[in-house]
mmCIF file of C-alpha atoms and ligand atoms in Angstrom:
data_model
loop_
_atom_site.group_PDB
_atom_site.id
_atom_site.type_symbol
_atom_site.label_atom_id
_atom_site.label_comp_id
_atom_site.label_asym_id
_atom_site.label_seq_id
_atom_site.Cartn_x
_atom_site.Cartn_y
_atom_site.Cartn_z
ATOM 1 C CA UNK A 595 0.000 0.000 0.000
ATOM 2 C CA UNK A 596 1.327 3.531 -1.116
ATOM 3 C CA UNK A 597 -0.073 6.884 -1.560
ATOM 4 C CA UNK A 598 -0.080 8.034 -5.249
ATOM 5 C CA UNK A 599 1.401 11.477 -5.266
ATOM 6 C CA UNK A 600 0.695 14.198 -7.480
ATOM 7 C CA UNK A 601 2.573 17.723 -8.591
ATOM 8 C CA UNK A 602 0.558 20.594 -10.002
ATOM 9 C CA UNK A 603 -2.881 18.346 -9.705
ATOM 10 C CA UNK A 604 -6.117 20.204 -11.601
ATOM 11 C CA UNK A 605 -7.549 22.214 -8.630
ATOM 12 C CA UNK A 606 -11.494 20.585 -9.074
ATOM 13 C CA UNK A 607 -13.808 21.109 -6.271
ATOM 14 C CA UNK A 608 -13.384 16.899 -5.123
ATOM 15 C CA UNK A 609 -9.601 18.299 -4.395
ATOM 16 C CA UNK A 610 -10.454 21.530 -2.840
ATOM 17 C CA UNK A 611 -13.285 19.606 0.018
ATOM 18 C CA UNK A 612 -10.451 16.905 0.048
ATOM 19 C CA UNK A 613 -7.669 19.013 1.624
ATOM 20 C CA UNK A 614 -9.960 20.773 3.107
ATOM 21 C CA UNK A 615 -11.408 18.097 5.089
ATOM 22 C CA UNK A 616 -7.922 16.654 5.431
ATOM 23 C CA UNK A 617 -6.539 20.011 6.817
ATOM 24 C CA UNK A 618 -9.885 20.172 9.396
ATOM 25 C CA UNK A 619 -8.956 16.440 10.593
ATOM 26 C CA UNK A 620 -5.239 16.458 10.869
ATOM 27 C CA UNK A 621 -5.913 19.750 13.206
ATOM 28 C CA UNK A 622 -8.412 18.365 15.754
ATOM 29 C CA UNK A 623 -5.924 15.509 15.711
ATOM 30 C CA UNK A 624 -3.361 17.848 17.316
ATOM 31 C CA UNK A 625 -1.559 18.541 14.217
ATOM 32 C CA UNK A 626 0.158 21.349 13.450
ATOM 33 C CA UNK A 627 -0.547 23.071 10.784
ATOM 34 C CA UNK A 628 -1.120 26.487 11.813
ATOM 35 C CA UNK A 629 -4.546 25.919 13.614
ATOM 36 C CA UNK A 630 -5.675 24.611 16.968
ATOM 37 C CA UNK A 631 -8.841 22.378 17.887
ATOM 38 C CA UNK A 632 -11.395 22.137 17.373
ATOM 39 C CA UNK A 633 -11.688 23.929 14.104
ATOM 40 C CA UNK A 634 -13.462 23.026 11.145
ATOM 41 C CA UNK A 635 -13.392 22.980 7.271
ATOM 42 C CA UNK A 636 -15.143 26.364 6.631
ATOM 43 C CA UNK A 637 -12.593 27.973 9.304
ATOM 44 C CA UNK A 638 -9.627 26.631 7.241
ATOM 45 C CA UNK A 639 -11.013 27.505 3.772
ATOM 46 C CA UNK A 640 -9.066 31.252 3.811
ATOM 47 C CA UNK A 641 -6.066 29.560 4.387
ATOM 48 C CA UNK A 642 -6.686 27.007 1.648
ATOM 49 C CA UNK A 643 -7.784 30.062 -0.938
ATOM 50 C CA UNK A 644 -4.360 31.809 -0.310
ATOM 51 C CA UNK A 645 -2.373 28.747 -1.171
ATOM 52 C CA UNK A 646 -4.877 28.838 -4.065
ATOM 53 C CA UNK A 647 -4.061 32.282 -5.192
ATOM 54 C CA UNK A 648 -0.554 31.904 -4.815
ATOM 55 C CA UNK A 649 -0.669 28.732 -7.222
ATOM 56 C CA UNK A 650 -2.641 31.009 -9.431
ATOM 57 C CA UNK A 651 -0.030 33.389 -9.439
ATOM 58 C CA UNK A 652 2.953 30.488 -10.241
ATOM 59 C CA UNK A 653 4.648 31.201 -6.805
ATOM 60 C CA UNK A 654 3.032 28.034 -5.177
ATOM 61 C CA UNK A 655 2.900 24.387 -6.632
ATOM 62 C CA UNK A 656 1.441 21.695 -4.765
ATOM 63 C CA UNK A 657 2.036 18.330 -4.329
ATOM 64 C CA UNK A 658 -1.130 15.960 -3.382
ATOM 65 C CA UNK A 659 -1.183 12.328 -2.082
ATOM 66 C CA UNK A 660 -4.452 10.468 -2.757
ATOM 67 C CA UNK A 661 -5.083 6.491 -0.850
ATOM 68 C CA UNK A 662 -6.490 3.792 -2.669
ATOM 69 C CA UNK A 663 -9.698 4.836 -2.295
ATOM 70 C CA UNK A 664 -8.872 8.174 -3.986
ATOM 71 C CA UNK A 665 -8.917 10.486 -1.465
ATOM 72 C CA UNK A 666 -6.854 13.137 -0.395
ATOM 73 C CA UNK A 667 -4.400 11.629 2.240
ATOM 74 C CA UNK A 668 -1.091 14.168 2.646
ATOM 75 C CA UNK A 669 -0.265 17.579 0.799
ATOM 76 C CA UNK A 670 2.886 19.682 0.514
ATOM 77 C CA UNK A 671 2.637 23.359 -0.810
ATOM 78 C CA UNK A 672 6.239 24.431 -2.291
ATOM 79 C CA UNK A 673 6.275 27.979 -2.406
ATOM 80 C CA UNK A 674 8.630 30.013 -4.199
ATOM 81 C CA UNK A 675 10.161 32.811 -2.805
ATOM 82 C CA UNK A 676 9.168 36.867 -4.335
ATOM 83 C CA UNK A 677 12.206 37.980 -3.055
ATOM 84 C CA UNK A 678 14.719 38.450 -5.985
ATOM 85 C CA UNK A 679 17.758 37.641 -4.011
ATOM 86 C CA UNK A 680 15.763 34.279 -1.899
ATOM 87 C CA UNK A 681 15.350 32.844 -5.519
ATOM 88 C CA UNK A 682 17.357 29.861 -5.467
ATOM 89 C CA UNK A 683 14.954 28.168 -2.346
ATOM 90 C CA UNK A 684 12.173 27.306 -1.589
ATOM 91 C CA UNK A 685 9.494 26.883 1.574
ATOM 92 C CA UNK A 686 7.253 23.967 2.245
ATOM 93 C CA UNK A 687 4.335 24.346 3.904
ATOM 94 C CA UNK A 688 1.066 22.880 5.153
ATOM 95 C CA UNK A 689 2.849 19.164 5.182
ATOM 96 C CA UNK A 690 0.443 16.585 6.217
ATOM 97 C CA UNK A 691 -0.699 12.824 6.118
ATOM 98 C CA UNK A 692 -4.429 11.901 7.319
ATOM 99 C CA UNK A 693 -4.485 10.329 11.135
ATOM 100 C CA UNK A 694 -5.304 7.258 9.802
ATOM 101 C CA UNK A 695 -2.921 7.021 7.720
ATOM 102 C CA UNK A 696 0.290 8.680 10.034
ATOM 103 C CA UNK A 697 2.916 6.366 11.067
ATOM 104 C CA UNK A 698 2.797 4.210 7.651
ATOM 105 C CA UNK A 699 6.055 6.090 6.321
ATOM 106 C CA UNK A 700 3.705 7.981 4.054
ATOM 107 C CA UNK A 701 5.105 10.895 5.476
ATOM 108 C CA UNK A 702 8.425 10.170 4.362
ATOM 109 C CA UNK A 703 7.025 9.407 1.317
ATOM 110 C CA UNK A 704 5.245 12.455 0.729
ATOM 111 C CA UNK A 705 9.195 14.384 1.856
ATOM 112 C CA UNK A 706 10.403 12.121 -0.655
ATOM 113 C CA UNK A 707 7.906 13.069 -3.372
ATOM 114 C CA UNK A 708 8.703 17.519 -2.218
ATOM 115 C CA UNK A 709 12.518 16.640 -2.497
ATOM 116 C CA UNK A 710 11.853 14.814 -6.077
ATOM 117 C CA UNK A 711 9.692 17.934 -6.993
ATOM 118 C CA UNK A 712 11.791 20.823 -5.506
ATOM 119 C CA UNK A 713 14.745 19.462 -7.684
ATOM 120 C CA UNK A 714 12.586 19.086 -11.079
ATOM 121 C CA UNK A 715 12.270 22.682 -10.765
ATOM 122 C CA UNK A 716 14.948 25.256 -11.880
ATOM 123 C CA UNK A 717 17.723 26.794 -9.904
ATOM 124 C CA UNK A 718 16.067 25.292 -6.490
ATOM 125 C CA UNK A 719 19.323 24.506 -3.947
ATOM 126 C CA UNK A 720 17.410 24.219 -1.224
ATOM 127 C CA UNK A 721 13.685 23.579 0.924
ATOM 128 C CA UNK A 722 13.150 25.820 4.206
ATOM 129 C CA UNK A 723 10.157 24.635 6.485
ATOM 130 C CA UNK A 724 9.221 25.743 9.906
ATOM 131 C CA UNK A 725 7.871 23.312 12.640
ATOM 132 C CA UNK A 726 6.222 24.028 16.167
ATOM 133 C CA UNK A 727 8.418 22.374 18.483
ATOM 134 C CA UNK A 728 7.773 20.291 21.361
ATOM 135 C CA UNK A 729 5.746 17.372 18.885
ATOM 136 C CA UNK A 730 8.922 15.730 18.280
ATOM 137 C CA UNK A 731 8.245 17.079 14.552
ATOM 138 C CA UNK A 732 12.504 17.957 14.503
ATOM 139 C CA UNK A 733 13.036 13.969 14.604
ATOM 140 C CA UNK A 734 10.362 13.474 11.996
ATOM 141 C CA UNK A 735 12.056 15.767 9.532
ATOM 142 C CA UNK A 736 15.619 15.256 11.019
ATOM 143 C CA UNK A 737 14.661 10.842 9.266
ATOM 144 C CA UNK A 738 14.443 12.816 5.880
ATOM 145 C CA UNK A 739 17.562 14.452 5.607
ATOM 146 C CA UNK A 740 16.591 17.896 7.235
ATOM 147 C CA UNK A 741 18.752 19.743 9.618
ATOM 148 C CA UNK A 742 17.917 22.311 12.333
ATOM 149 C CA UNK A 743 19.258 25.787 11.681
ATOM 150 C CA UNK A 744 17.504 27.670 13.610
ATOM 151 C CA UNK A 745 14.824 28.153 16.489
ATOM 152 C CA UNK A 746 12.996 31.158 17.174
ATOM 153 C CA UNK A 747 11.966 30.395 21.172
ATOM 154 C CA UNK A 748 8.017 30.209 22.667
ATOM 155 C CA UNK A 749 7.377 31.904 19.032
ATOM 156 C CA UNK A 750 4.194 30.105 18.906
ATOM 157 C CA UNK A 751 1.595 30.523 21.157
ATOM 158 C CA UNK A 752 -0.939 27.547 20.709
ATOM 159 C CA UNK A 753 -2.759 28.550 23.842
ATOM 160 C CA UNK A 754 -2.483 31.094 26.717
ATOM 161 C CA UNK A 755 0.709 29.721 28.515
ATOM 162 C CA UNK A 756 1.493 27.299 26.099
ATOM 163 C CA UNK A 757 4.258 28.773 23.911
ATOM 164 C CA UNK A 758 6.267 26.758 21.581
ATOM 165 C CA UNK A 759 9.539 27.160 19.643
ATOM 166 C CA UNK A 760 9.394 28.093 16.054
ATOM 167 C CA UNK A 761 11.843 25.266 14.556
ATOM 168 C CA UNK A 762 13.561 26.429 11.298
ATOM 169 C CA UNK A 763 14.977 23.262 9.475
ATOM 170 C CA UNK A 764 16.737 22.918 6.272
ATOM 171 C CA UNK A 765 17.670 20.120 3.356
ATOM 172 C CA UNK A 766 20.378 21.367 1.247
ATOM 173 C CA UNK A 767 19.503 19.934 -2.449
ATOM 174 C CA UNK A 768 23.272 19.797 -3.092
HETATM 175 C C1 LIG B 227 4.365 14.778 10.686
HETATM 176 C C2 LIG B 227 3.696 13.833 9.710
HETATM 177 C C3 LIG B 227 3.587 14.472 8.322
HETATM 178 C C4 LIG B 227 4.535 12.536 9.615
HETATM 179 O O1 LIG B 227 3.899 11.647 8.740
HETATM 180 P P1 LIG B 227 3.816 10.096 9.102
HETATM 181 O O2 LIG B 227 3.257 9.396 7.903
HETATM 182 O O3 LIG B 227 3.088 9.920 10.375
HETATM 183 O O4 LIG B 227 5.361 9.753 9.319
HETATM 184 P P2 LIG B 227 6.169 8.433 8.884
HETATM 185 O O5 LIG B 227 5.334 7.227 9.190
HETATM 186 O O6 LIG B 227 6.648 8.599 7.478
HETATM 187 O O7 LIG B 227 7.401 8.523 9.894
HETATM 188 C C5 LIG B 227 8.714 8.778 9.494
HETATM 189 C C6 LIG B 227 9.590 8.845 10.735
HETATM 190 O O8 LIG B 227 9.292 10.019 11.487
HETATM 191 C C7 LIG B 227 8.880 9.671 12.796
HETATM 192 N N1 LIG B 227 7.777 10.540 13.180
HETATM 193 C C8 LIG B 227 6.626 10.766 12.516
HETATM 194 N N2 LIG B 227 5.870 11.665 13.140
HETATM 195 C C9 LIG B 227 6.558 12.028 14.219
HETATM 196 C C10 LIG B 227 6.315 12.932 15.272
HETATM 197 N N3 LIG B 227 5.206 13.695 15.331
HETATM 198 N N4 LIG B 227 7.246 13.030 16.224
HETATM 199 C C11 LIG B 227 8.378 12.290 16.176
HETATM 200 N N5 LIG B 227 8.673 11.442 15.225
HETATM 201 C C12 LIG B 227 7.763 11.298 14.257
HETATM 202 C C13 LIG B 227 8.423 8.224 12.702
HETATM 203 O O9 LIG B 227 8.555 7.588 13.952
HETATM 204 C C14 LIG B 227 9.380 7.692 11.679
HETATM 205 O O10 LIG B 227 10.643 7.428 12.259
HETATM 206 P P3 LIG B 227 11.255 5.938 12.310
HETATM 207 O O11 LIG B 227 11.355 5.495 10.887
HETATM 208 O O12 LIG B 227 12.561 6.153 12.982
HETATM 209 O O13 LIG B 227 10.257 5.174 13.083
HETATM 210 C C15 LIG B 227 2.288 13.410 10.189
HETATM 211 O O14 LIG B 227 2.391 12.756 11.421
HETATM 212 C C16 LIG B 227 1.319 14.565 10.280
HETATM 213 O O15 LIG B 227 0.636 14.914 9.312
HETATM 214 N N6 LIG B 227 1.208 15.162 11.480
HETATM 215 C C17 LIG B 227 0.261 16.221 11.715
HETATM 216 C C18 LIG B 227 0.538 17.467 10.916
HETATM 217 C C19 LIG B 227 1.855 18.099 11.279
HETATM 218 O O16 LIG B 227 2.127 18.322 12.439
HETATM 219 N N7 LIG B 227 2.659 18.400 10.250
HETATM 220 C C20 LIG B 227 3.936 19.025 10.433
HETATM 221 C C21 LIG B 227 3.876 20.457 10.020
HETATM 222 S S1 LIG B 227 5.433 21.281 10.349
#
């Protein structure tokens, strides 16, 4: 069992509910992906519609995994930067796998599949990401090649007295 993993998929309405609904579960889950539970679908869909209008605009691509049943399982958003010396990187954002299908190695897979894409495009050296710490998310990346640079302390606040460090991790494309 694998996902199947898609760059630059059509954006159709099945896709937009799909990461939608993925984004909503993977967040009451505890994920984190920039919200905190419970939140649902319609909260997210701003979010979503920026990604949109950045892929609209070229400076986002993003990569989709669907399951065997064809839906949407894990997304990566590669964004490029606007910034005319930050051209030869990129970030990755919004990286997720469904709950039940976390601990499979999909998520590797799906890093796989961003590293794959990131060097299929042009002048791309390197992918930048961010992660809240304290989820053990540093280890997760650290398995796919990714190395902590930086760390931006109690940066995030995911609740009142719950601060976490902003973890800024790189993967040289070298
Ligand atoms: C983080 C995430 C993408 C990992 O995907 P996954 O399919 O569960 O991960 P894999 O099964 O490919 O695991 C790969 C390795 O990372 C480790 N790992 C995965 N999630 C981890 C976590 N949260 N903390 C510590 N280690 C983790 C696994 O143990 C495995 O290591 P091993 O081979 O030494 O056992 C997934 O758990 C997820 O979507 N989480 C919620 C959203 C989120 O927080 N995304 C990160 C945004 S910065």
């Amino acid at each position: 069992m694998a996902l199947t993993f898609t760059f630059d998929p059509a954006v159709t309405p099945e896709l937009r509910d799909g990461i939608l609904d993925l984004w909503a579960d993977v967040s009451n889950a505890g994920g984190a992906v920039g919200f905190v539970p419970p939140v649902t679908p319609e909260a997210i869909r701003p979010e979503l519609v920026k990604h949109f209008a950045a892929m609209a605009e070229g400076r986002t691509r993003l990569l989709v995994g669907h399951d065997e049943q064809g839906k949407v399982a894990a997304t990566a958003f590669l964004t490029l930067n606007t910034h005319r010396l930050m051209t030869h990187w990129l970030w990755l954002y919004t990286v997720m796998v469904h709950p039940r299908h976390q601990g499979k190695g999909y998520g590797r897979d799906l890093l796989a599949a961003a590293e794959d894409a990131a060097r299929g495009l042009d002048g791309i050296e390197a992918i930048r990401l961010t992660c809240r710490g304290g989820l053990g998310l540093e280890r997760f990346y650290g398995s796919c090649g990714y190395k902590e640079v930086g760390r931006i302390p109690g940066a995030i606040r995911v609740a009142p007295g719950d601060d976490r460090d902003d973890v800024i991790m790189l993967l040289p494309l070298g």
